[in-house]
XYZ file of C-alpha atoms in Angstrom:
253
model
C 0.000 0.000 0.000
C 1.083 3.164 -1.122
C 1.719 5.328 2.006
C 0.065 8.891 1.850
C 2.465 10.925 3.942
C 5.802 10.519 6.096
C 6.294 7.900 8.411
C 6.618 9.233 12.574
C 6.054 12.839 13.098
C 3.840 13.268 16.337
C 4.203 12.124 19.817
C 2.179 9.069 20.666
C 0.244 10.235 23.902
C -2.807 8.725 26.071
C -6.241 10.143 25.185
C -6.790 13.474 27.326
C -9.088 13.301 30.419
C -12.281 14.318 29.765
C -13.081 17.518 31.462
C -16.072 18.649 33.461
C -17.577 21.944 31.608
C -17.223 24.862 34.111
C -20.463 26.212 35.703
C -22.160 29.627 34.710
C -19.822 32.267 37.393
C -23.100 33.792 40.068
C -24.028 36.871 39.336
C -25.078 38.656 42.366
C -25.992 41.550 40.799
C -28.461 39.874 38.461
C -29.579 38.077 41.268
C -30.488 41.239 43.110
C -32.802 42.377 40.275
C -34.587 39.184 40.271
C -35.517 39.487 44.008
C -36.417 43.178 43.371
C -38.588 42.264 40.290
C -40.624 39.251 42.606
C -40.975 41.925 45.771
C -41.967 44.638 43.078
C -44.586 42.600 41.667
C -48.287 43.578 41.899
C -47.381 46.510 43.352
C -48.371 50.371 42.577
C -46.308 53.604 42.801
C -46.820 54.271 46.116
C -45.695 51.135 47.484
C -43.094 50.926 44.685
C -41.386 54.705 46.577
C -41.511 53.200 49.962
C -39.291 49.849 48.956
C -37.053 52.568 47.103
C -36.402 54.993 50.413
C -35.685 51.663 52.353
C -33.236 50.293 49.675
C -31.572 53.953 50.077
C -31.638 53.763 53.773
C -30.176 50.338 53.461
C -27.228 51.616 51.062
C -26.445 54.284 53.491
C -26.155 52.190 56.319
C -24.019 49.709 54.010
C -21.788 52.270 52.884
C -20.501 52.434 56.774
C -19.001 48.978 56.570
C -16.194 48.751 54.611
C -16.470 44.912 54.389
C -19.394 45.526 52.177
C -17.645 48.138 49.886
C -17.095 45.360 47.178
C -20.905 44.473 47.288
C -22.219 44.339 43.809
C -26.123 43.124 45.103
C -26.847 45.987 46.709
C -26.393 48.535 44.457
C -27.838 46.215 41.819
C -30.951 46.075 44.165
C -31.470 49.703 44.518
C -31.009 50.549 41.059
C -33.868 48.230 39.989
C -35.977 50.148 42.361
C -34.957 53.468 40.901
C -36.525 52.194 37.309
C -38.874 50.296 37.987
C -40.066 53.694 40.444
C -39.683 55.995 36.982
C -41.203 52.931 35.159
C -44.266 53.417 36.998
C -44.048 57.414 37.687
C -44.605 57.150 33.967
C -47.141 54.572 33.658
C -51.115 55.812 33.761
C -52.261 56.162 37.396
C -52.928 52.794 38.961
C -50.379 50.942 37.054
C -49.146 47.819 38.985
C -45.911 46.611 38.035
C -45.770 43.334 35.797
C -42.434 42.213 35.527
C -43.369 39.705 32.072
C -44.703 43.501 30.473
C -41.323 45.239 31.273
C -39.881 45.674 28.249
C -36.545 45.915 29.938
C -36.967 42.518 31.331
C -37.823 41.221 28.834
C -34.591 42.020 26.835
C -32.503 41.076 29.580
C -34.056 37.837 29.656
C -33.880 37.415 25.670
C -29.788 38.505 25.808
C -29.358 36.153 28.865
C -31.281 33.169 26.553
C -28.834 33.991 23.562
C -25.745 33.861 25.986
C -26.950 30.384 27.241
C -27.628 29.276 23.868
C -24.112 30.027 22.557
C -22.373 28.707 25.553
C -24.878 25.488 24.993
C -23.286 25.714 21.465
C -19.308 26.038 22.229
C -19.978 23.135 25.215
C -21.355 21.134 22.206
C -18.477 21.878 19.772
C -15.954 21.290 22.587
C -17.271 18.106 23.009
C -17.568 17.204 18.967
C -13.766 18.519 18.907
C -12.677 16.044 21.663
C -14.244 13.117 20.325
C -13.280 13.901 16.943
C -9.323 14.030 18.103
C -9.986 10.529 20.048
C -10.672 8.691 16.978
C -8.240 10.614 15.174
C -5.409 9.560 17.901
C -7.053 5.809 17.960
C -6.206 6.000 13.745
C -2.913 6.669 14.553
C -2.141 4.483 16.891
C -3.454 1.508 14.783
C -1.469 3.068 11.703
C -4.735 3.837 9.283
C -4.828 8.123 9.953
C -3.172 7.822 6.264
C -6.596 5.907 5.311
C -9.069 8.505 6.434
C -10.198 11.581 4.620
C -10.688 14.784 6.904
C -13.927 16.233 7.700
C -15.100 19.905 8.589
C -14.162 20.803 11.859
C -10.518 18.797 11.792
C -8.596 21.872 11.425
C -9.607 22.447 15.165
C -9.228 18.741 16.361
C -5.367 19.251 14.599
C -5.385 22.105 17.284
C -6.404 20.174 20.188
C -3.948 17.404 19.362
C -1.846 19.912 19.624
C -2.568 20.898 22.765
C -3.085 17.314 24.313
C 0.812 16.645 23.187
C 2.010 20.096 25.609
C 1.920 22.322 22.449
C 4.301 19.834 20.319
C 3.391 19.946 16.441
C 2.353 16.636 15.381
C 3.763 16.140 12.567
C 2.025 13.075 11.305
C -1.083 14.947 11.610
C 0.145 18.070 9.749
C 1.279 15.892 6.633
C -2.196 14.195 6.968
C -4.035 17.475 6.380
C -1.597 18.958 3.904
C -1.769 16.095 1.411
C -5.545 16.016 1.526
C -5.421 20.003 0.951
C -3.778 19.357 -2.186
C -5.357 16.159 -3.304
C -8.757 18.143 -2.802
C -9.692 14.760 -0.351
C -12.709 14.936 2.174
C -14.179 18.503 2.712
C -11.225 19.955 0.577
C -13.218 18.887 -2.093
C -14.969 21.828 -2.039
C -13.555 25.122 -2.978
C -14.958 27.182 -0.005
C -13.410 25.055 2.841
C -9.680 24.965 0.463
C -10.016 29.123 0.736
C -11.145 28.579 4.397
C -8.652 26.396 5.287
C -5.852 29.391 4.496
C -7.469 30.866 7.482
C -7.277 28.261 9.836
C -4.207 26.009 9.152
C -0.967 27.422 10.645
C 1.741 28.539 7.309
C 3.913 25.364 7.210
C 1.053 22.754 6.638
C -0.554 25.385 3.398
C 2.909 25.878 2.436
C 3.307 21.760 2.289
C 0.044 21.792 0.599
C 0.926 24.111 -2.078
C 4.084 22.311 -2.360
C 2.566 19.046 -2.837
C 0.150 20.277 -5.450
C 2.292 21.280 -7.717
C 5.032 18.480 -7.234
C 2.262 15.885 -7.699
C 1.194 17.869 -11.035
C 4.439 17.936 -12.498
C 5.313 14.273 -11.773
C 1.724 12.667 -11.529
C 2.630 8.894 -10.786
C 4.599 10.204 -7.647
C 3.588 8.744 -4.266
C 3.545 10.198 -1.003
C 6.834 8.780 0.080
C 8.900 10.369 -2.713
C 7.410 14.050 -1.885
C 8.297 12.911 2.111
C 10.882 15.502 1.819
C 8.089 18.408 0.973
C 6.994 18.238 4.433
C 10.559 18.728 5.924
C 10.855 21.605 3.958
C 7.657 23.540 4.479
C 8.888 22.788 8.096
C 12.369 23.685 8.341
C 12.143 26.291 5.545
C 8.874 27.779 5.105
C 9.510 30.571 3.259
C 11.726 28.577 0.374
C 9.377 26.064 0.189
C 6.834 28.942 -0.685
C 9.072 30.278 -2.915
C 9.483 26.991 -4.786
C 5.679 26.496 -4.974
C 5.133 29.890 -6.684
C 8.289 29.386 -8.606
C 6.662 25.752 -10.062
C 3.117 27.732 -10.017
C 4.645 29.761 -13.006
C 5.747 26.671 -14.770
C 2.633 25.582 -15.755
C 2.190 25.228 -19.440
């Protein structure tokens, strides 16, 4: 069997731990405006000024303490009096406050769905990107990565195998995703992840690419194995085996 790219190249390593996502940081602040909100609810304008003069009496009496000078709730909690007091100053007379009509809620609540969503999303990815780079590292430990043709999302799995191996390039997998760059294999098939790839493959492994390509078209029958020394260049000499790529580029009939 022809073999698709050099032989050794990355450190063999044990599959990484898998790691507990972090929980959401507490907000105190946000959870001040949530108890003001529940305490506010149902009630008028004239109830709504006497909760605000005891949140003020109960800031001035805080601001004696300096063990509370870092307190974020507080301040959160009178502030949400404040407008929800001009909220209803404004309202027609006899206005009860609602917190699921207040606009402002609202909007907080809508920004603090889209935040969960996306960290829902990057928790998801994470998770697709570790699982990914475990089969990956199983392929190469069984001696079949050369077999396998790369799917979206591998440029980032090259990253965390990266990362699993202390920040070492693997090499193996570098040559892996260069040759199937320039063989147009897998995803590279189409031209929109080849011009995305630019922007998220580090220099040497398009540089190896571009090399490759244009070896490969001006000797067609050549096998991985006699190009092996493309990928030490694009390594060890980055910008000369640019150089030669553009240089061959321009000898095209």
């Amino acid at each position: 069997m022809t073999r698709m790219w050099p032989p050794g190249g990355g450190t063999r390593r044990p599959l990484a731990p898998r790691v507990a996502a972090p929980r959401e940081p507490v907000d105190p602040a946000r959870i001040g405006r949530r108890v003001v909100r529940r305490r506010a609810k149902g009630m008028d304008a004239g109830a709504v000024a006497a909760a605000l003069e005891e949140a003020r009496f109960d800031a001035r009496q805080a601001s004696r303490h300096e063990d509370l000078a870092d307190d974020v709730r507080g301040p959160a909690e009178l502030a949400e009096w404040e407008r929800i007091a001009q909220l209803l100053a404004d309202a027609a007379p006899g206005t009860v406050y609602d917190p699921d009509a207040d606009g402002f809620v609202r909007a907080e609540l809508a920004a603090e769905a889209a935040a969960a969503a996306a960290r829902e999303a990057e928790l998801r990815e994470a998770a697709r990107i570790a699982a990914r780079a475990d089969e990956l590292q199983a392929l190469r430990e069984l001696g079949t990565l050369e077999q396998t043709e790369p799917r979206p999302g591998d440029e980032a799995v090259r990253d965390e195998l990266t990362r699993r191996a202390g920040g070492y390039v693997q090499a193996d997998v570098d040559a892996w995703l260069a040759h199937a760059l320039a063989a147009h294999l897998g995803h590279y098939r189409d031209p929109a992840a080849r011009e995305e790839a630019a922007g998220l493959l580090t220099p040497s492994v398009l540089t190896h690419a571009a090399l490759l390509a244009e070896l490969a078209r001006l000797v067609p029958d050549s096998d991985m194995d006699q190009l092996a020394f493309a990928a030490r260049l694009a390594t060890t000499e980055p910008e000369a085996a640019g150089a030669l790529a553009a240089f061959l580029t321009r000898a095209r009939p």
